Amino acid sequence: MSHLHIPDGVLPLWLWGLGWLVAIVAVVAAGVIAERADIRRRVPLLAVVSALMLVAMSSEIIPIAYHVNLTVIGGVLLGPVLSIIAAFIVEVVLALLGHGGVTVLGLNTVVIAAEMLLGWALFRGLIAIFGRARVRPVAFVATVLALAATTTMLVGIVALGGVGASARESGALDPSTLRFENPFAEGVFTLGLFAGGHEHEGEDHGGEDTGHEGEHAAEGEHEEAGHEAEHEHEAEHEALASDSHEEDAVRRFALVVYTLGPIGWVLEGLLTAWVLGYVSRVRPGLMWGGRWARSGGRPPGDEGTVN
Amino acid sequence: MDVSAIDRSATSGTGPLRAASPRVKLAALGLVLAATLVSWNILVLAAIFLSLLAAALWGRVKLRLALGLAAYPAVFALVFAFASAPDLMTATVIVVKAVTSALAAVLVVLTTPYPQVFAPIQRVMPGIVGDALLMTYRAIFILAEKFSNLLRAIRLRAGLRGKSAVRSIRVTAAAVGGLLLYSVDLAQRDYDIMRIRGYEGALRITPFRSRSRKADVTLVIGSVVLLGASTAWRVESSALNPYSWIVVLPALAALGLTLLLRKGE
């Protein structure tokens, strides 16, 4: 649940546009640093780790609407610079396969990259404190914390953007005006498609109608001045209702992700702990390579780092 | 996700969608996504979805594969819609938006070889990003097949049993760990081979040319019409909403016509 599974067109333009901007700047910067640092020979590793994350993300655990991400494993193996590029690659391929929207690709890259970076930093930090003998518990804690943090980030993004259709976005989503009307005969046949359609006949309320049928039916009896006052009152009422709906929706969204999320975090934590434990036992050079390499000899079976 | 089926569909087969220029298809995808983005009208969104179905039939794309892939985000969109939508109508629109935009993206991927899809990204991003993108796509096939074989082998040896979830996770983790190490070796070997063959930090892609000008024109006109209708019904929603049903008719007609043509072939 760590990246956004929000369809295109739900979040406001400024938010997903900002996501794209941040993601592009981060990916270009990471690309430039990677080329300067001459870690090009790690491109194949970057590709297989990204592919592994993609294979994992494509297998959904249906009852809890969760899929494993393997982001912390990716972060630990790739390091911070390549993690940003991996996050972008994974999101591009997922968006093209219809898994997640194209507009939210930037925000998703930011969230996944944050998860990988946070996972990497927590894992390294905790290993520095508790030692390499405790790879499994450290990996578990790092994964759960990273996933909890990025889920909170996700809720924050949704709260910032506003969820679902609000007064801001849903001009065309007015069930009361969705009807079967004949454009050539001024209502020779008119069928209410959704509840509340008939009361609007002959009225011109622009985009302000939101389905308050009783109020609209009564409007015909008022004078012009009364109309204006009522419209003002209605607009205030709508603004307040919209704000309250937004808060409720964000609260509901947070409740759902914080209820389903922890099951997924624990599953992913266990998987990450065992995988990293297995890798550190069988091929420690992969995890402790580079500046993390011990000065002593390598255990049997360790062919060293791919660096 | 059956990646090999996706790749087979993209690289083999015939039909106007496969003959169209990849650039035109990407531009049409952008326009259709914009149409989906703009609209909150369920009937307009239904019209876009039906038009995409018609395009899939016209382009001889396997509908089951395309719809299967497009339905995947619906599960997650349902969770989001359930959590945040104020009413059933909004929830339905959120799910329809997810499936429609996914179907648009899936149609491009199912009819265009992946290097052609990634070529525009490769042109604007640093070389390392473009190269890694191409290599990742290739690695998915190898890993997906290897992982499926590994899981089959584990099942045959009764390593995965429904009763013990923890044991199953443990065994799966060992399989993922093994797969990871295999992938690392594979990556190293790949890099060595690429260096021997002259790789110096840039994989070049020659862009495909269109094999059907008619398909290009149809795609552009179709997507512009969809965006135009979607924008009109959004901007003039109060006046046009009662006539939203009209948008569905041409889409239904197009779907019916393509169905008839397919049956006649």
Coordinates of C-alpha atoms in Angstrom, one line a residue:
Chain A
M1 CA 0.0 0.0 0.0
S2 CA 3.0 2.2 0.1
H3 CA 2.6 3.8 -3.3
L4 CA -0.5 5.5 -4.5
H5 CA -3.1 3.4 -6.2
I6 CA -5.1 6.5 -7.0
P7 CA -6.5 6.8 -10.5
D8 CA -5.6 9.6 -12.9
G9 CA -7.7 12.7 -12.4
V10 CA -8.5 12.4 -8.7
L11 CA -5.6 14.4 -7.3
P12 CA -5.3 18.1 -8.2
L13 CA -3.0 19.2 -11.0
W14 CA -0.6 21.2 -8.6
L15 CA 0.0 18.2 -6.5
W16 CA 0.8 15.6 -9.2
G17 CA 2.6 18.3 -11.2
L18 CA 4.8 18.9 -8.2
G19 CA 5.3 15.2 -7.8
W20 CA 6.5 15.0 -11.4
L21 CA 8.8 17.9 -10.9
V22 CA 10.4 16.6 -7.7
A23 CA 10.8 13.1 -9.3
I24 CA 12.4 14.4 -12.5
V25 CA 14.9 16.6 -10.6
A26 CA 15.8 13.7 -8.3
V27 CA 16.1 11.2 -11.1
V28 CA 18.2 13.5 -13.2
A29 CA 20.4 14.4 -10.2
A30 CA 20.8 10.7 -9.3
G31 CA 21.7 9.9 -13.0
V32 CA 24.3 12.6 -13.1
I33 CA 25.9 11.5 -9.8
A34 CA 25.8 7.9 -10.8
E35 CA 27.6 8.7 -14.1
R36 CA 30.2 10.9 -12.3
A37 CA 30.8 8.2 -9.6
D38 CA 31.3 5.7 -12.4
I39 CA 28.8 3.2 -11.0
R40 CA 27.6 2.4 -14.5
R41 CA 28.9 -1.1 -14.1
R42 CA 26.2 -1.5 -11.5
V43 CA 23.5 -0.8 -14.1
P44 CA 22.7 -4.5 -14.6
L45 CA 22.4 -4.9 -10.9
L46 CA 20.1 -1.9 -10.8
A47 CA 18.0 -3.6 -13.6
V48 CA 17.6 -6.9 -11.9
V49 CA 16.8 -5.4 -8.5
S50 CA 14.2 -3.2 -10.3
A51 CA 12.8 -6.2 -12.1
L52 CA 12.6 -8.2 -8.8
M53 CA 10.6 -5.4 -7.3
L54 CA 8.4 -5.3 -10.3
V55 CA 7.7 -9.0 -10.1
A56 CA 6.9 -8.7 -6.4
M57 CA 4.6 -5.7 -6.9
S58 CA 2.7 -7.5 -9.6
S59 CA 1.6 -10.2 -7.2
E60 CA -1.3 -9.0 -5.2
I61 CA -2.4 -10.4 -1.9
I62 CA -6.1 -10.1 -2.6
P63 CA -7.9 -10.1 0.8
I64 CA -5.9 -7.2 2.1
A65 CA -5.3 -5.4 -1.2
Y66 CA -1.6 -5.5 -0.6
H67 CA 1.4 -6.4 -2.7
V68 CA 4.9 -7.0 -1.5
N69 CA 7.3 -4.2 -2.6
L70 CA 10.8 -5.5 -1.7
T71 CA 11.8 -1.8 -1.6
V72 CA 14.0 -2.1 1.5
I73 CA 15.9 -5.1 0.0
G74 CA 16.4 -2.9 -3.1
G75 CA 17.5 0.1 -1.0
V76 CA 20.0 -2.0 1.0
L77 CA 21.5 -3.6 -2.2
L78 CA 21.5 -0.5 -4.4
G79 CA 22.4 2.3 -2.0
P80 CA 20.8 5.8 -2.1
V81 CA 21.7 7.0 -5.6
L82 CA 20.6 4.0 -7.6
S83 CA 17.5 3.6 -5.4
I84 CA 16.1 6.8 -6.8
I85 CA 16.6 5.6 -10.3
A86 CA 15.2 2.1 -9.5
A87 CA 12.0 3.8 -8.0
F88 CA 11.5 5.7 -11.2
I89 CA 12.0 2.7 -13.4
V90 CA 9.6 0.5 -11.4
E91 CA 6.9 3.2 -11.5
V92 CA 7.3 3.8 -15.3
V93 CA 6.9 0.1 -16.0
L94 CA 4.0 -0.3 -13.6
A95 CA 2.2 2.8 -15.0
L96 CA 2.6 1.3 -18.5
L97 CA 1.1 -1.9 -17.4
G98 CA -1.9 -0.1 -16.0
H99 CA -0.9 -0.6 -12.4
G100 CA -1.3 3.0 -11.0
G101 CA -2.0 6.2 -12.8
V102 CA 0.3 8.0 -15.2
T103 CA -0.2 11.4 -13.6
V104 CA 0.7 10.1 -10.1
L105 CA 3.9 8.5 -11.5
G106 CA 5.9 11.4 -10.1
L107 CA 4.4 11.1 -6.6
N108 CA 4.7 7.4 -6.7
T109 CA 8.4 7.7 -7.6
V110 CA 8.9 10.1 -4.6
V111 CA 7.1 7.7 -2.2
I112 CA 8.9 4.6 -3.4
A113 CA 12.3 6.4 -3.4
A114 CA 11.6 7.7 0.1
E115 CA 10.8 4.1 1.2
M116 CA 14.0 2.7 -0.3
L117 CA 16.2 5.5 1.1
L118 CA 14.6 5.3 4.5
G119 CA 14.9 1.5 4.6
W120 CA 18.5 1.8 3.6
A121 CA 19.3 4.5 6.2
L122 CA 17.5 2.7 9.0
F123 CA 19.1 -0.7 8.1
R124 CA 22.6 0.8 8.0
G125 CA 22.0 2.9 11.2
L126 CA 20.6 -0.1 13.2
I127 CA 23.3 -2.4 12.0
A128 CA 25.9 0.1 13.1
I129 CA 24.3 0.0 16.6
F130 CA 23.4 -3.7 16.9
G131 CA 26.0 -5.3 14.8
R132 CA 25.9 -7.6 11.7
A133 CA 24.9 -10.6 13.7
R134 CA 21.4 -9.2 14.0
V135 CA 20.6 -8.7 10.3
R136 CA 17.1 -10.3 10.5
P137 CA 15.6 -8.3 13.4
V138 CA 17.2 -5.1 12.1
A139 CA 15.8 -5.7 8.6
F140 CA 12.4 -6.4 10.1
V141 CA 12.3 -3.2 12.1
A142 CA 13.8 -1.1 9.3
T143 CA 11.1 -2.4 6.9
V144 CA 8.2 -1.9 9.2
L145 CA 9.3 1.6 10.1
A146 CA 10.0 2.5 6.5
L147 CA 6.6 1.2 5.4
A148 CA 4.8 3.0 8.3
A149 CA 6.6 6.2 7.4
T150 CA 5.7 6.1 3.7
T151 CA 2.1 5.1 4.4
T152 CA 1.9 8.2 6.6
M153 CA 3.4 10.1 3.7
L154 CA 0.7 8.6 1.4
V155 CA -2.1 9.7 3.8
G156 CA -0.4 13.2 3.9
I157 CA -0.5 13.4 0.1
V158 CA -4.2 12.4 0.0
A159 CA -5.0 15.0 2.7
L160 CA -3.1 17.7 0.8
G161 CA -4.8 16.9 -2.4
G162 CA -8.3 16.2 -1.2
V163 CA -9.9 12.9 -1.9
G164 CA -12.6 11.9 -4.3
A165 CA -14.8 14.4 -5.9
S166 CA -15.1 17.7 -4.0
A167 CA -16.8 20.9 -5.1
R168 CA -13.4 21.9 -6.6
E169 CA -13.2 18.9 -9.0
S170 CA -16.7 17.5 -9.5
G171 CA -18.4 20.2 -11.6
A172 CA -19.5 17.5 -14.1
L173 CA -20.3 14.9 -11.4
D174 CA -23.8 16.0 -10.6
P175 CA -26.2 13.1 -10.5
S176 CA -29.2 15.6 -10.5
T177 CA -28.3 16.9 -14.0
L178 CA -27.4 13.5 -15.6
R179 CA -30.6 12.7 -17.6
F180 CA -31.7 11.4 -20.9
E181 CA -32.9 14.5 -22.7
N182 CA -33.5 15.1 -26.3
P183 CA -31.3 18.1 -27.4
F184 CA -33.6 18.7 -30.5
A185 CA -37.0 18.7 -28.9
E186 CA -36.6 20.6 -25.6
G187 CA -37.5 17.7 -23.4
V188 CA -40.0 15.8 -25.6
F189 CA -38.8 12.8 -23.7
T190 CA -37.0 13.2 -20.4
L191 CA -36.0 10.3 -18.2
G192 CA -34.4 10.9 -14.8
L193 CA -31.2 8.8 -15.0
F194 CA -30.4 9.4 -11.3
A195 CA -32.5 10.6 -8.5
G196 CA -33.5 14.2 -8.4
G197 CA -33.4 15.0 -12.1
H198 CA -36.9 16.3 -12.7
E199 CA -36.8 19.2 -10.3
H200 CA -34.3 21.0 -12.5
E201 CA -36.4 21.3 -15.6
G202 CA -36.7 24.8 -16.9
E203 CA -34.1 26.1 -14.4
D204 CA -30.7 27.5 -15.1
H205 CA -28.5 27.1 -12.0
G206 CA -25.1 26.6 -13.8
G207 CA -22.7 24.4 -11.9
E208 CA -24.0 25.3 -8.5
D209 CA -26.6 22.5 -8.2
T210 CA -25.7 19.7 -6.0
G211 CA -28.8 17.8 -5.6
H212 CA -30.7 19.7 -2.9
E213 CA -34.1 18.9 -4.5
G214 CA -36.3 20.2 -1.8
E215 CA -34.5 23.6 -1.7
H216 CA -34.7 23.9 -5.5
A217 CA -38.4 23.0 -5.7
A218 CA -39.1 25.8 -3.2
E219 CA -37.0 28.4 -5.1
G220 CA -39.6 29.1 -7.7
E221 CA -41.8 30.8 -5.0
H222 CA -39.2 33.3 -3.8
E223 CA -38.6 36.8 -5.1
E224 CA -35.3 37.7 -7.0
A225 CA -33.7 39.2 -3.8
G226 CA -34.7 36.1 -1.9
H227 CA -33.0 34.0 -4.6
E228 CA -29.7 35.8 -4.2
A229 CA -29.7 35.5 -0.4
E230 CA -30.6 31.9 -0.6
H231 CA -27.8 31.2 -3.2
E232 CA -25.3 32.9 -0.9
H233 CA -26.5 30.9 2.0
E234 CA -26.4 27.7 -0.1
A235 CA -22.9 28.4 -1.3
E236 CA -21.7 28.9 2.3
H237 CA -23.5 25.7 3.3
E238 CA -21.9 23.8 0.4
A239 CA -18.4 25.1 1.3
L240 CA -18.8 24.0 4.9
A241 CA -20.2 20.7 3.9
S242 CA -17.4 20.2 1.4
D243 CA -14.7 20.9 4.1
S244 CA -16.4 18.5 6.5
H245 CA -16.6 15.8 3.8
E246 CA -12.9 16.3 2.9
E247 CA -12.0 15.8 6.6
D248 CA -14.2 12.8 6.9
A249 CA -12.9 11.2 3.7
V250 CA -9.3 11.7 4.8
R251 CA -10.0 10.2 8.2
R252 CA -11.8 7.2 6.5
F253 CA -8.9 6.7 4.1
A254 CA -6.4 6.9 6.9
L255 CA -8.4 4.4 8.9
V256 CA -8.5 1.9 6.0
V257 CA -4.8 2.1 5.3
Y258 CA -3.8 2.0 8.9
T259 CA -6.0 -1.0 9.4
L260 CA -5.0 -3.1 6.4
G261 CA -1.4 -1.7 6.2
P262 CA 0.1 -3.2 9.3
I263 CA -0.7 -6.8 8.1
G264 CA 1.2 -6.0 4.9
W265 CA 4.1 -4.3 6.8
V266 CA 4.6 -7.4 9.0
L267 CA 4.4 -9.8 6.0
E268 CA 6.9 -7.6 4.1
G269 CA 9.1 -7.2 7.2
L270 CA 9.3 -11.0 7.6
L271 CA 10.0 -11.5 3.9
T272 CA 12.7 -8.8 3.9
A273 CA 14.3 -10.1 7.2
W274 CA 14.6 -13.7 5.8
V275 CA 15.8 -12.6 2.4
L276 CA 18.5 -10.2 3.8
G277 CA 19.4 -12.8 6.4
Y278 CA 19.8 -15.4 3.6
V279 CA 21.9 -13.0 1.4
S280 CA 24.1 -12.0 4.4
R281 CA 24.8 -15.6 5.1
V282 CA 25.3 -16.9 1.5
R283 CA 26.8 -13.8 -0.2
P284 CA 27.8 -11.2 2.5
G285 CA 29.9 -9.3 0.0
L286 CA 26.7 -8.1 -1.6
M287 CA 25.5 -6.4 1.5
W288 CA 28.7 -5.4 3.2
G289 CA 30.6 -4.5 0.0
G290 CA 32.3 -1.2 -0.7
R291 CA 33.0 0.9 2.4
W292 CA 31.1 -1.6 4.5
A293 CA 33.5 -4.4 3.6
R294 CA 35.4 -6.0 6.5
S295 CA 39.1 -5.9 6.4
G296 CA 39.4 -9.6 7.3
G297 CA 38.9 -12.6 5.1
R298 CA 35.6 -13.6 3.6
P299 CA 33.6 -16.6 4.7
P300 CA 33.4 -19.6 2.3
G301 CA 31.0 -19.1 -0.6
D302 CA 31.4 -15.3 -0.6
E303 CA 32.6 -14.3 -4.0
G304 CA 32.8 -10.7 -3.0
T305 CA 30.9 -7.6 -4.0
V306 CA 29.8 -6.9 -7.5
N307 CA 31.4 -3.5 -7.3
Chain B
M1 CA 1.0 -10.7 -14.7
D2 CA 1.9 -12.8 -17.8
V3 CA 4.8 -10.7 -19.1
S4 CA 5.6 -13.1 -21.9
A5 CA 2.0 -12.8 -23.2
I6 CA 2.4 -9.0 -23.1
D7 CA 5.6 -9.2 -25.1
R8 CA 4.2 -11.7 -27.6
S9 CA 1.3 -9.4 -28.2
A10 CA 3.6 -6.4 -28.7
T11 CA 6.1 -8.0 -31.0
S12 CA 4.0 -10.4 -33.1
G13 CA 0.6 -10.2 -34.7
T14 CA -1.0 -7.8 -37.1
G15 CA -3.5 -5.1 -37.0
P16 CA -3.7 -1.3 -37.5
L17 CA -2.6 -0.6 -33.9
R18 CA 0.6 -2.5 -34.4
A19 CA 1.2 -0.8 -37.7
A20 CA 0.8 2.7 -36.3
S21 CA 3.7 4.8 -35.4
P22 CA 4.8 4.4 -31.7
R23 CA 5.1 8.2 -31.4
V24 CA 1.5 8.6 -32.6
K25 CA 0.3 5.9 -30.2
L26 CA 2.1 7.6 -27.3
A27 CA 0.6 11.0 -28.3
A28 CA -2.9 9.4 -28.5
L29 CA -2.4 7.8 -25.1
G30 CA -1.6 11.3 -23.7
L31 CA -4.8 12.7 -25.3
V32 CA -7.0 9.9 -24.0
L33 CA -5.4 10.2 -20.5
A34 CA -6.2 13.9 -20.6
A35 CA -9.8 13.1 -21.6
T36 CA -10.1 10.7 -18.6
L37 CA -8.4 13.2 -16.3
V38 CA -10.8 16.0 -17.3
S39 CA -14.1 14.1 -17.0
W40 CA -16.1 13.3 -13.9
N41 CA -19.1 12.4 -15.9
I42 CA -19.8 8.7 -15.7
L43 CA -21.4 8.5 -19.2
V44 CA -18.5 10.4 -20.8
L45 CA -16.0 8.0 -19.1
A46 CA -18.1 5.0 -20.2
A47 CA -17.9 6.4 -23.8
I48 CA -14.1 6.6 -23.5
F49 CA -14.0 3.1 -22.2
L50 CA -16.2 1.7 -25.0
S51 CA -14.1 3.6 -27.6
L52 CA -11.0 2.0 -26.2
L53 CA -12.6 -1.4 -26.4
A54 CA -13.5 -0.7 -30.0
A55 CA -9.9 0.4 -30.6
A56 CA -8.7 -2.9 -29.1
L57 CA -11.0 -4.9 -31.4
W58 CA -9.9 -2.8 -34.4
G59 CA -6.3 -3.3 -33.5
R60 CA -6.7 -7.1 -33.1
V61 CA -5.6 -7.0 -29.5
K62 CA -6.6 -10.0 -27.3
L63 CA -9.4 -8.5 -25.2
R64 CA -9.1 -11.0 -22.3
L65 CA -5.4 -10.1 -21.9
A66 CA -6.1 -6.3 -22.2
L67 CA -9.1 -6.3 -19.8
G68 CA -7.3 -8.6 -17.4
L69 CA -4.4 -6.1 -17.1
A70 CA -6.7 -3.1 -17.0
A71 CA -8.8 -4.7 -14.2
Y72 CA -5.8 -5.1 -11.9
P73 CA -5.8 -1.4 -10.6
A74 CA -9.6 -1.7 -10.1
V75 CA -9.0 -3.7 -6.9
F76 CA -6.8 -0.9 -5.4
A77 CA -9.1 1.8 -6.8
L78 CA -12.0 0.1 -5.0
V79 CA -10.2 0.4 -1.7
F80 CA -9.5 4.1 -2.3
A81 CA -13.1 4.7 -3.5
F82 CA -14.5 2.8 -0.5
A83 CA -12.3 4.8 1.8
S84 CA -12.8 8.2 0.4
A85 CA -15.8 8.6 -2.0
P86 CA -18.8 10.4 -0.5
D87 CA -21.4 8.4 -2.5
L88 CA -21.7 5.4 -4.8
M89 CA -21.6 7.5 -8.0
T90 CA -18.3 9.1 -7.1
A91 CA -16.9 5.6 -6.1
T92 CA -18.0 4.2 -9.4
V93 CA -16.4 7.1 -11.3
I94 CA -13.1 6.6 -9.4
V95 CA -13.0 2.9 -10.4
V96 CA -14.1 3.6 -14.0
K97 CA -11.3 6.3 -14.3
A98 CA -8.7 3.8 -13.0
V99 CA -9.8 1.0 -15.4
T100 CA -10.2 3.4 -18.4
S101 CA -6.7 5.0 -18.1
A102 CA -5.2 1.6 -17.4
L103 CA -6.8 0.2 -20.6
A104 CA -5.4 3.1 -22.6
A105 CA -1.9 2.5 -21.3
V106 CA -2.2 -1.3 -21.7
L107 CA -3.3 -1.0 -25.4
V108 CA -0.1 0.9 -26.2
V109 CA 2.1 -1.7 -24.4
L110 CA 0.3 -4.6 -26.0
T111 CA 0.9 -3.2 -29.5
T112 CA 4.3 -1.6 -29.2
P113 CA 7.7 -3.4 -28.6
Y114 CA 9.1 -2.1 -25.3
P115 CA 12.2 -0.4 -26.6
Q116 CA 9.9 1.8 -28.7
V117 CA 7.8 2.7 -25.7
F118 CA 10.9 3.6 -23.6
A119 CA 12.7 5.5 -26.4
P120 CA 11.2 8.9 -25.5
I121 CA 12.2 8.5 -21.9
Q122 CA 15.7 7.4 -22.9
R123 CA 16.0 10.6 -25.0
V124 CA 15.3 13.0 -22.1
M125 CA 16.8 11.2 -19.1
P126 CA 20.4 10.5 -18.3
G127 CA 21.9 7.5 -20.2
I128 CA 22.0 5.3 -17.1
V129 CA 18.2 5.6 -16.6
G130 CA 17.4 4.7 -20.2
D131 CA 19.8 1.8 -20.2
A132 CA 18.5 0.5 -16.9
L133 CA 14.9 0.8 -18.1
L134 CA 15.6 -1.4 -21.1
M135 CA 17.6 -4.0 -19.1
T136 CA 14.9 -4.1 -16.4
Y137 CA 12.2 -5.0 -18.9
R138 CA 14.4 -7.8 -20.2
A139 CA 15.2 -9.0 -16.7
I140 CA 11.5 -9.2 -15.8
F141 CA 11.0 -12.1 -18.3
I142 CA 13.9 -14.1 -16.9
L143 CA 13.0 -13.5 -13.3
A144 CA 9.3 -14.2 -13.7
E145 CA 10.0 -17.5 -15.4
K146 CA 12.7 -18.5 -12.9
F147 CA 10.5 -17.5 -10.0
S148 CA 7.6 -19.5 -11.3
N149 CA 9.8 -22.6 -11.8
L150 CA 11.2 -22.2 -8.3
L151 CA 7.8 -22.0 -6.7
R152 CA 6.7 -25.1 -8.8
A153 CA 9.7 -27.0 -7.5
I154 CA 8.9 -26.0 -3.9
R155 CA 5.3 -27.0 -4.3
L156 CA 6.2 -30.4 -5.7
R157 CA 8.4 -30.9 -2.6
A158 CA 5.5 -29.9 -0.4
G159 CA 7.4 -26.7 0.7
L160 CA 4.3 -24.5 0.4
R161 CA 1.4 -25.6 2.4
G162 CA -1.7 -23.6 3.2
K163 CA -1.8 -24.5 6.9
S164 CA 1.4 -22.9 8.0
A165 CA 1.6 -19.3 6.7
V166 CA 4.9 -18.5 8.5
R167 CA 6.5 -21.6 7.0
S168 CA 5.2 -20.6 3.5
I169 CA 6.6 -17.0 3.9
R170 CA 9.9 -18.5 5.0
V171 CA 10.1 -20.8 2.0
T172 CA 9.1 -18.0 -0.3
A173 CA 11.7 -15.8 1.2
A174 CA 14.4 -18.5 0.6
A175 CA 13.1 -18.7 -3.0
V176 CA 13.3 -14.9 -3.4
G177 CA 16.8 -14.9 -1.8
G178 CA 18.0 -17.6 -4.2
L179 CA 16.4 -15.7 -7.1
L180 CA 18.1 -12.5 -6.0
L181 CA 21.5 -14.2 -6.0
Y182 CA 20.9 -15.8 -9.4
S183 CA 19.8 -12.3 -10.7
V184 CA 23.0 -10.7 -9.4
D185 CA 25.2 -13.4 -11.1
L186 CA 23.1 -12.9 -14.2
A187 CA 23.5 -9.1 -14.1
Q188 CA 27.3 -9.5 -13.7
R189 CA 27.5 -11.9 -16.7
D190 CA 25.2 -9.6 -18.7
Y191 CA 27.5 -6.6 -18.1
D192 CA 30.6 -8.5 -19.0
I193 CA 29.0 -9.7 -22.3
M194 CA 27.8 -6.2 -23.1
R195 CA 31.3 -4.8 -22.5
I196 CA 32.8 -7.4 -24.8
R197 CA 30.3 -6.5 -27.4
G198 CA 31.2 -2.8 -27.2
Y199 CA 28.8 -1.3 -24.7
E200 CA 30.2 2.0 -23.5
G201 CA 27.3 3.5 -21.7
A202 CA 24.5 4.0 -24.2
L203 CA 22.0 1.6 -25.8
R204 CA 20.7 3.1 -29.0
I205 CA 17.2 2.5 -30.3
T206 CA 16.2 3.1 -33.9
P207 CA 12.6 4.4 -33.9
F208 CA 10.0 2.5 -35.8
R209 CA 8.3 4.2 -38.7
S210 CA 4.6 4.0 -39.3
R211 CA 3.4 1.2 -41.6
S212 CA -0.1 2.7 -41.9
R213 CA -0.7 6.4 -42.3
K214 CA -4.5 5.7 -42.1
A215 CA -4.1 4.1 -38.6
D216 CA -2.1 7.1 -37.4
V217 CA -4.7 9.6 -38.6
T218 CA -7.6 7.5 -37.1
L219 CA -5.8 7.3 -33.8
V220 CA -5.2 11.1 -33.7
I221 CA -8.7 12.0 -34.8
G222 CA -10.3 9.5 -32.4
S223 CA -8.3 10.7 -29.4
V224 CA -8.8 14.4 -30.2
V225 CA -12.6 13.8 -30.5
L226 CA -12.6 12.0 -27.1
L227 CA -10.6 14.9 -25.4
G228 CA -12.9 17.5 -27.1
A229 CA -16.1 15.8 -25.9
S230 CA -14.7 15.2 -22.4
T231 CA -13.6 18.9 -22.1
A232 CA -16.9 20.2 -23.5
W233 CA -18.9 18.1 -21.1
R234 CA -16.7 19.3 -18.2
V235 CA -16.6 23.0 -19.1
E236 CA -20.3 23.2 -20.0
S237 CA -21.5 20.6 -17.5
S238 CA -24.6 22.4 -16.4
A239 CA -25.9 22.8 -20.0
L240 CA -24.6 19.5 -21.5
N241 CA -25.1 17.0 -18.6
P242 CA -28.7 16.2 -19.6
Y243 CA -27.4 15.1 -23.0
S244 CA -24.5 13.0 -21.8
W245 CA -26.2 9.9 -23.2
I246 CA -25.4 11.2 -26.7
V247 CA -21.7 10.7 -26.1
V248 CA -22.2 7.0 -25.4
L249 CA -24.0 6.3 -28.7
P250 CA -21.1 6.9 -31.2
A251 CA -18.8 4.8 -28.9
L252 CA -21.4 2.0 -28.9
A253 CA -21.7 2.3 -32.7
A254 CA -18.0 2.1 -33.1
L255 CA -17.8 -1.0 -30.8
G256 CA -20.7 -2.7 -32.7
L257 CA -19.1 -1.9 -36.1
T258 CA -15.7 -3.3 -35.1
L259 CA -17.4 -6.4 -33.7
L260 CA -19.2 -6.9 -37.0
L261 CA -16.0 -6.4 -38.9
R262 CA -14.1 -8.8 -36.7
K263 CA -16.8 -11.4 -37.1
G264 CA -16.7 -10.9 -40.9
E265 CA -13.0 -11.6 -41.1

